[in-house]
Tab-separated table of C-alpha atoms in Angstrom:
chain	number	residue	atom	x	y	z
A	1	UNK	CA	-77.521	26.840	27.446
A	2	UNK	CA	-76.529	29.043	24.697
A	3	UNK	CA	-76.518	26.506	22.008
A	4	UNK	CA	-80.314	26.053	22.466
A	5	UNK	CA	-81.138	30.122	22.467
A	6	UNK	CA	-83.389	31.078	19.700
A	7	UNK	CA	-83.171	34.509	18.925
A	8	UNK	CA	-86.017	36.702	18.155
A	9	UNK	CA	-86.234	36.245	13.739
A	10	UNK	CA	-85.875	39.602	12.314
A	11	UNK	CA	-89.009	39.004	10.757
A	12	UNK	CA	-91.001	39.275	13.906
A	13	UNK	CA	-89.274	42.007	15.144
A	14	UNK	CA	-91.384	44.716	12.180
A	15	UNK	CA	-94.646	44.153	13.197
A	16	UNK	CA	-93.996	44.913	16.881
A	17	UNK	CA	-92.308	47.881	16.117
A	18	UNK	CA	-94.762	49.398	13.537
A	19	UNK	CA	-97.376	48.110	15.948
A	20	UNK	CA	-96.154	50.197	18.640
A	21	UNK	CA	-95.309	53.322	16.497
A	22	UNK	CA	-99.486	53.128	14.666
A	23	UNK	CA	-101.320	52.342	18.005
A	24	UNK	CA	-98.912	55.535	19.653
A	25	UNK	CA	-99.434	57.602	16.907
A	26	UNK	CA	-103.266	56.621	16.138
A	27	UNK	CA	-104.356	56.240	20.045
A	28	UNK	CA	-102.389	58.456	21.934
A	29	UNK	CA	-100.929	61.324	18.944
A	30	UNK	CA	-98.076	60.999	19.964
A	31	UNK	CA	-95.082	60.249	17.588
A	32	UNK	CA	-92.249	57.317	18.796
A	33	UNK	CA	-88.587	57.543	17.315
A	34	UNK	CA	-87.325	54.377	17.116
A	35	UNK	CA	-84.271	52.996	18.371
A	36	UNK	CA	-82.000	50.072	17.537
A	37	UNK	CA	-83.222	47.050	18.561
A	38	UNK	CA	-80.869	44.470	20.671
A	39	UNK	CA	-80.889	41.389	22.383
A	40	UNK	CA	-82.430	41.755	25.956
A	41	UNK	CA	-80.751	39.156	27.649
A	42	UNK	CA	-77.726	40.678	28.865
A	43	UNK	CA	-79.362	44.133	29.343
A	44	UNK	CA	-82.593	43.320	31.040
A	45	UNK	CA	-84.220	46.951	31.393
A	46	UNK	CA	-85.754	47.874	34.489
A	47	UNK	CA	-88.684	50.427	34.371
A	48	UNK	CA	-91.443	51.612	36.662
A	49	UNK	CA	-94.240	50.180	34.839
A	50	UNK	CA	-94.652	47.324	32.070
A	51	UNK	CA	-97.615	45.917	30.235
A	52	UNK	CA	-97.202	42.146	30.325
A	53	UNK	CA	-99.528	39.970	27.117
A	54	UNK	CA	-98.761	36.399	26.398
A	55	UNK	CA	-99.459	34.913	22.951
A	56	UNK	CA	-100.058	31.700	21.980
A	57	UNK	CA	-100.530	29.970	18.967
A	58	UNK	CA	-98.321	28.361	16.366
A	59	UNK	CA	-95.887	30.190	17.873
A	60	UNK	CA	-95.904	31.101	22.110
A	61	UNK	CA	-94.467	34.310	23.323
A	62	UNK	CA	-94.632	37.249	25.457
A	63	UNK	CA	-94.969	41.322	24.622
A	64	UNK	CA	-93.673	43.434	27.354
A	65	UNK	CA	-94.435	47.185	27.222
A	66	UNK	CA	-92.401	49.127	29.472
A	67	UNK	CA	-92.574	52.780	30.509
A	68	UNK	CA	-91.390	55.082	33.503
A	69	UNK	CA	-94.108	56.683	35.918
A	70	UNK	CA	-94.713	59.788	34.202
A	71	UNK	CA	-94.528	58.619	30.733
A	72	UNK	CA	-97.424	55.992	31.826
A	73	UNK	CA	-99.446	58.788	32.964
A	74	UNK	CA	-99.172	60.763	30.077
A	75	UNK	CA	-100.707	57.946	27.641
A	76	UNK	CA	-103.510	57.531	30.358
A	77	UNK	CA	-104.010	61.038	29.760
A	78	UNK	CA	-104.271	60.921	25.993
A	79	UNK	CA	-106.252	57.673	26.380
A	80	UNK	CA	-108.880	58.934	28.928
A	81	UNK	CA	-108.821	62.785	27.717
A	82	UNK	CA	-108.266	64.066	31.160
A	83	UNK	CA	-105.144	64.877	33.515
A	84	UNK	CA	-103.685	61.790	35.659
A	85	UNK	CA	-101.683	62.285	38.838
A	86	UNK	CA	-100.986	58.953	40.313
A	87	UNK	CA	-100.899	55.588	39.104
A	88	UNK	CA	-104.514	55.070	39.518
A	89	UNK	CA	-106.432	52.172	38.399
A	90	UNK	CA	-107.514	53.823	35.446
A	91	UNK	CA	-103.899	54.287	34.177
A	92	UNK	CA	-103.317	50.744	34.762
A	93	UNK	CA	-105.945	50.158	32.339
A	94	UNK	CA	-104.557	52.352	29.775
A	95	UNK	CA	-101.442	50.691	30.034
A	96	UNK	CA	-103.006	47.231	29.664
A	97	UNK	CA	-104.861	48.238	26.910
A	98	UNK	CA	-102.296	49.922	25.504
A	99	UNK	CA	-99.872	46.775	25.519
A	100	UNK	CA	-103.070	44.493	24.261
A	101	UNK	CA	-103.192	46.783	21.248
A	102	UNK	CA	-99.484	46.688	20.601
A	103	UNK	CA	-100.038	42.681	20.906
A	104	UNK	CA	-103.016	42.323	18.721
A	105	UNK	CA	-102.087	44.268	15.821
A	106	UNK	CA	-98.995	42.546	15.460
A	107	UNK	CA	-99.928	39.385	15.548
A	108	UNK	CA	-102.521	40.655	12.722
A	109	UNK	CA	-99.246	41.174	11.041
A	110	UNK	CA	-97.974	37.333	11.484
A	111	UNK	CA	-101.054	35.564	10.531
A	112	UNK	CA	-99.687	32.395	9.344
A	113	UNK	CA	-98.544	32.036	13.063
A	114	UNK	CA	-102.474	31.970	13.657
A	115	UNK	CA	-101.787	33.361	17.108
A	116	UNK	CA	-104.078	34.802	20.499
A	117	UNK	CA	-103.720	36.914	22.753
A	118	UNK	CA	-104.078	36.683	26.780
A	119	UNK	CA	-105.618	39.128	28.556
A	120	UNK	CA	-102.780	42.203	29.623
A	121	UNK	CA	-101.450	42.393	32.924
A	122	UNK	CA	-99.363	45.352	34.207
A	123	UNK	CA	-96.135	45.211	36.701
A	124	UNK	CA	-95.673	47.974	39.352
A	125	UNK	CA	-92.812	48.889	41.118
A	126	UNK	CA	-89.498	50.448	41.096
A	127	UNK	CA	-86.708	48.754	39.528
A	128	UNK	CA	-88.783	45.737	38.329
A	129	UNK	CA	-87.256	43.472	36.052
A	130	UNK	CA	-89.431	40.900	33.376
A	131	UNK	CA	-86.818	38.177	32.151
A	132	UNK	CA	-87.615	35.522	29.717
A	133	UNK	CA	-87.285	32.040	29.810
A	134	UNK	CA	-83.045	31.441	29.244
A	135	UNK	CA	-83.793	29.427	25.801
A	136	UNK	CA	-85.523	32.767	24.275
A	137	UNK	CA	-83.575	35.855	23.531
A	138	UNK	CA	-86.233	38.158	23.358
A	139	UNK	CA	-85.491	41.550	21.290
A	140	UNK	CA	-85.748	44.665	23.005
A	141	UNK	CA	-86.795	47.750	20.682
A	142	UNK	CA	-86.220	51.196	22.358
A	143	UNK	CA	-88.380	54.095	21.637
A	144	UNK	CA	-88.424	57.897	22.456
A	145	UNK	CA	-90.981	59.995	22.401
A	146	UNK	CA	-91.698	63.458	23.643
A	147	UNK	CA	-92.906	62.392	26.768
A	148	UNK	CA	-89.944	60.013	27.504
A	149	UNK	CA	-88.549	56.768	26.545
A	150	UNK	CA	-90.712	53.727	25.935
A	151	UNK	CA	-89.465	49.882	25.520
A	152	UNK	CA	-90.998	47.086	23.550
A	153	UNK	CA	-90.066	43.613	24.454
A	154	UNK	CA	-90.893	40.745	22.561
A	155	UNK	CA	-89.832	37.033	22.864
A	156	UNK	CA	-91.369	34.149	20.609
A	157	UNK	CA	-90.968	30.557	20.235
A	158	UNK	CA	-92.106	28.980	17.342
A	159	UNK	CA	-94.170	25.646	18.046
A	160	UNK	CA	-92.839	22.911	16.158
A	161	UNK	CA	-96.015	20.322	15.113
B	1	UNK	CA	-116.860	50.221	36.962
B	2	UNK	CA	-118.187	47.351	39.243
B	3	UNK	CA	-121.211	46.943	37.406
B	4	UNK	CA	-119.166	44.991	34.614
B	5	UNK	CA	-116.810	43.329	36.660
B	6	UNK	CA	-116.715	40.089	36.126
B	7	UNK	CA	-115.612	37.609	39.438
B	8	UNK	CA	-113.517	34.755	38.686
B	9	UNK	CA	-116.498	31.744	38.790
B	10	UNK	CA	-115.582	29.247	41.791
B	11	UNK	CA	-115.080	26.490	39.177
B	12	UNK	CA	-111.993	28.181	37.903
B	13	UNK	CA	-110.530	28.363	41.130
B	14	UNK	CA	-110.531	24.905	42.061
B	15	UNK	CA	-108.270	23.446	39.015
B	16	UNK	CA	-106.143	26.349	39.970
B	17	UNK	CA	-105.808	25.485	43.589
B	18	UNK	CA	-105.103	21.591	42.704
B	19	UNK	CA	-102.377	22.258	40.135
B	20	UNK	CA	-100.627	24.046	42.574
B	21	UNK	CA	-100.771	21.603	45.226
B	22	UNK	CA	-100.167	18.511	42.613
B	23	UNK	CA	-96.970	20.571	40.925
B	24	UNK	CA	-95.243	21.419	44.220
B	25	UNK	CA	-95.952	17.907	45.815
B	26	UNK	CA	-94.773	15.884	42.665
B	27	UNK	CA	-91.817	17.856	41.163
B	28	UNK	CA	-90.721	19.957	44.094
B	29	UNK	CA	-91.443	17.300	47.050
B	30	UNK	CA	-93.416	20.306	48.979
B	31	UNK	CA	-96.387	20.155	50.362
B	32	UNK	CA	-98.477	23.258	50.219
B	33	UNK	CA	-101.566	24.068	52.925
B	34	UNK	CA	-104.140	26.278	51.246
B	35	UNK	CA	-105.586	29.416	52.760
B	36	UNK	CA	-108.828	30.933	51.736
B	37	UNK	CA	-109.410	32.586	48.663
B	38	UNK	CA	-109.912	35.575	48.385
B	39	UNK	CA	-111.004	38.039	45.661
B	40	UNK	CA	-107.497	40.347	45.143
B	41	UNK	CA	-108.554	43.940	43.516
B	42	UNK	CA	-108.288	45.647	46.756
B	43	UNK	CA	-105.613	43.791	48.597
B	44	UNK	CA	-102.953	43.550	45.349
B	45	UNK	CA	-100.309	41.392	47.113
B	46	UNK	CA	-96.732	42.459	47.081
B	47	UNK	CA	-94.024	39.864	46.620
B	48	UNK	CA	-90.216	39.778	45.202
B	49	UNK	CA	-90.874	37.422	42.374
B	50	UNK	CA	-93.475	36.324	40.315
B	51	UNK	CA	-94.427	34.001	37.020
B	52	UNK	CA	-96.806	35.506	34.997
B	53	UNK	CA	-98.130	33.066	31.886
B	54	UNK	CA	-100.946	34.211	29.832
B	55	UNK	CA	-104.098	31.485	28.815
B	56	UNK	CA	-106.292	32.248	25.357
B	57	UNK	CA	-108.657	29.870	23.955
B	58	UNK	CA	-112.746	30.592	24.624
B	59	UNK	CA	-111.823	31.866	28.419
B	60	UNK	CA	-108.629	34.725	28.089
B	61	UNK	CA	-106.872	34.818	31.265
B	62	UNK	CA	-103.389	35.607	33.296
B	63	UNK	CA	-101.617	32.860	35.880
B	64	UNK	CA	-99.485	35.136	38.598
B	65	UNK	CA	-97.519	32.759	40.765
B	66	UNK	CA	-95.721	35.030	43.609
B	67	UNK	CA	-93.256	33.941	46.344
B	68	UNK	CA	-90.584	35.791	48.224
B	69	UNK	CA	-86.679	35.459	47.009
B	70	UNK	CA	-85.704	32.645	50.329
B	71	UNK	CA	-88.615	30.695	48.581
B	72	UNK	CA	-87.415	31.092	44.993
B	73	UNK	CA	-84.796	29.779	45.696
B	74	UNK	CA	-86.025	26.595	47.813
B	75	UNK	CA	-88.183	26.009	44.676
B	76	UNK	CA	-85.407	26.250	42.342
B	77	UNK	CA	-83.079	24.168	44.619
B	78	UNK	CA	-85.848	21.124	44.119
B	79	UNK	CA	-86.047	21.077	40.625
B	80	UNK	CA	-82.397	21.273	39.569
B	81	UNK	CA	-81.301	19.435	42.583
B	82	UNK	CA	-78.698	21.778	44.038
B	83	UNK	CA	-78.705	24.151	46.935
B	84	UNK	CA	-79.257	27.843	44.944
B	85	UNK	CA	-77.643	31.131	47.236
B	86	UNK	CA	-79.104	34.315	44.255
B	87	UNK	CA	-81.571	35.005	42.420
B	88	UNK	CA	-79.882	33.242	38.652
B	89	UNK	CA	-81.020	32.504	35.337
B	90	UNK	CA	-81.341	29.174	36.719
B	91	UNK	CA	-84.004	30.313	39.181
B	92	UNK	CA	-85.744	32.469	36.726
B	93	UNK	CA	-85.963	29.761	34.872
B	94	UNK	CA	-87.034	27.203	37.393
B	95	UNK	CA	-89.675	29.658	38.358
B	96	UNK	CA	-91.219	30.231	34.697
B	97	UNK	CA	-91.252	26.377	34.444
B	98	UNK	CA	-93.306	25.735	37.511
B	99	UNK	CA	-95.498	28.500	36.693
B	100	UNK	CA	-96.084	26.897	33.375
B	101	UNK	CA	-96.842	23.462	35.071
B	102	UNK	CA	-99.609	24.934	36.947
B	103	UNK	CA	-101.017	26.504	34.437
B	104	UNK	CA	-100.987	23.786	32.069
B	105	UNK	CA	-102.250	21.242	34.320
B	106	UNK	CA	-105.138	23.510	35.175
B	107	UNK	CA	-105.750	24.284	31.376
B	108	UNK	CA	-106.160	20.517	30.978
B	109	UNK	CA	-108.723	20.489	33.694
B	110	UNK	CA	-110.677	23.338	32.203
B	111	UNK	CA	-110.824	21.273	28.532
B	112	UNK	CA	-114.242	22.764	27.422
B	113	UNK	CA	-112.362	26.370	27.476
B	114	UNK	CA	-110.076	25.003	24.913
B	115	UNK	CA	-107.434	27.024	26.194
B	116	UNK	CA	-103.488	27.639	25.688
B	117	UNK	CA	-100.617	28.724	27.522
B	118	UNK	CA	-98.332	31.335	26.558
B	119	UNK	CA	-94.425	32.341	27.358
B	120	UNK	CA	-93.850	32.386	31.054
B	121	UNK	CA	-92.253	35.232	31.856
B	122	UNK	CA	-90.505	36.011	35.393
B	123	UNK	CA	-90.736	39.436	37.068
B	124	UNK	CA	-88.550	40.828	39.800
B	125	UNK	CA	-87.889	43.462	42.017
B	126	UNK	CA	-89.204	44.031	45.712
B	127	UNK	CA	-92.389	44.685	46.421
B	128	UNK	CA	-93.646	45.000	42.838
B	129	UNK	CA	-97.489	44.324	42.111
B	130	UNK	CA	-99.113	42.667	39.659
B	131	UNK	CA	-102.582	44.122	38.201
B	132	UNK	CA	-104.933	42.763	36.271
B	133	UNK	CA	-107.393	45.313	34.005
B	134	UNK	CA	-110.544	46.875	36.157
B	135	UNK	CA	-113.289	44.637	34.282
B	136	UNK	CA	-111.648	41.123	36.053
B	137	UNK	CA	-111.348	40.658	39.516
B	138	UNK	CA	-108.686	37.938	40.044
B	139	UNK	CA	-108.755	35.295	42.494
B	140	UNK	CA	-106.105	34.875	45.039
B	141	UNK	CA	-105.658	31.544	46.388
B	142	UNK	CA	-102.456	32.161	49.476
B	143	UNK	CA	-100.758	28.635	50.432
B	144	UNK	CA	-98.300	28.444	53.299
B	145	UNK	CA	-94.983	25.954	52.832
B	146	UNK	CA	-92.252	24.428	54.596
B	147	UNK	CA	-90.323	26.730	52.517
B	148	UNK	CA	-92.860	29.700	53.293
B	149	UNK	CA	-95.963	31.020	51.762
B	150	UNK	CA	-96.796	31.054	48.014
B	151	UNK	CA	-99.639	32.943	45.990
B	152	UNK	CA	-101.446	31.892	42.790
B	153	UNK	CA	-103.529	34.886	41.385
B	154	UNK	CA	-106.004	33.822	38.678
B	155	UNK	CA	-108.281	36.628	36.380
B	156	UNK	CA	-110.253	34.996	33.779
B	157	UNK	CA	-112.218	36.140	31.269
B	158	UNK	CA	-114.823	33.950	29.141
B	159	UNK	CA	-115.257	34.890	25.734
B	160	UNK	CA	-118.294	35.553	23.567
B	161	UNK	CA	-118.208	33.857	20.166
């Protein structure tokens, strides 16, 4: 199967990861470090929480947004301007509309792709894992922040006409 | 927040329902019995795997197809046509595709939404949910098997030009 893997292009990996940096640092104020980006599918990272948006387009993919419990309820709390507790439904939100900003400005970024978005969903539950089809190798692009880690994944498949 | 929620119309449930049924009878050889719909925001159903594929066109929407690992792998052993004993890239994969049949087939019903599909992607770990954001209130449309039960979630959202 690994003659027919596509990797992620490098190109597509830029947007994602300024997306993620702007929409943390404009919507949240809070400042990601980046780390090095890597292939996903031998390392498939399993979090708490991820933000799930499909894109489709002239190229079809998927943007996974993963976080640990605490992390996710600190951007609820800089989205929604008040303490959050538990994973409530209104941190689910955040974290769906977090991910669908994170989605949308990138694929701003790659307009000749002329892609949409779906609408977000978000994954609960300990030790969750969200693998990719085995003929994408979707890049995984590790942040840290001061409220934790934070992981974007992306994988893409260009459409051929 | 219920004032703006927005219930999945009945005539998006239907092309749901019948892709289902149509994709396990013809490419698995499974017959699924339906169950009753039911609208899923309160009673989030908790499974060990699910496909999650993302629609866009003039309706934005998520596909969630859950099913317990012993099923998984019955579905997986049908489409690559030998007996399956974990949870592999093979199943993952098997999974994602069947997720994508159902939502394609059901995209083609819905023609005048104009809609695409995105990546499947395949989520796992026990007893994770799936959530869709606080304005949609999916549809959950439970089928029981041979092989044991199976559950299609649908949220859709139409789209104001």
């Amino acid at each position: 199967m690994s003659a027919t893997c596509a990797p992620v292009s490098v190109d597509f990996i830029n947007p994602f990861l300024n997306s993620a940096i702007t929409v943390f640092r404009t919507m949240l104020g809070c400042e990601l470090q980046r780390g090095k980006p890597y292939l996903a599918d031998s390392v498939q990272p399993k979090h708490e929480i991820s933000g799930v948006i499909g894109l489709s387009g002239k190229a079809i993919g998927t943007v996974v947004l993963s976080l640990e419990g605490p992390v996710a309820l600190k951007v609820a709390e800089a989205m929604l301007g008040e303490a959050q507790t538990e994973l409530s439904g209104d941190v689910v939100d955040a974290i769906g509309e977090v991910t669908n900003m994170i989605a949308g400005s990138a694929k701003a970024q790659l307009e000749h792709l002329n892609m949409s978005v779906s609408l977000p969903s978000v994954i609960m539950g300990r030790d969750h894992k969200v693998a990719f089809p085995g003929d994408i190798r979707p890049i995984a692009i590790p942040f840290d922040s001061e409220w934790g880690p934070v992981c974007v994944q992306v994988g893409l498949r260009e459409q051929v006409d």
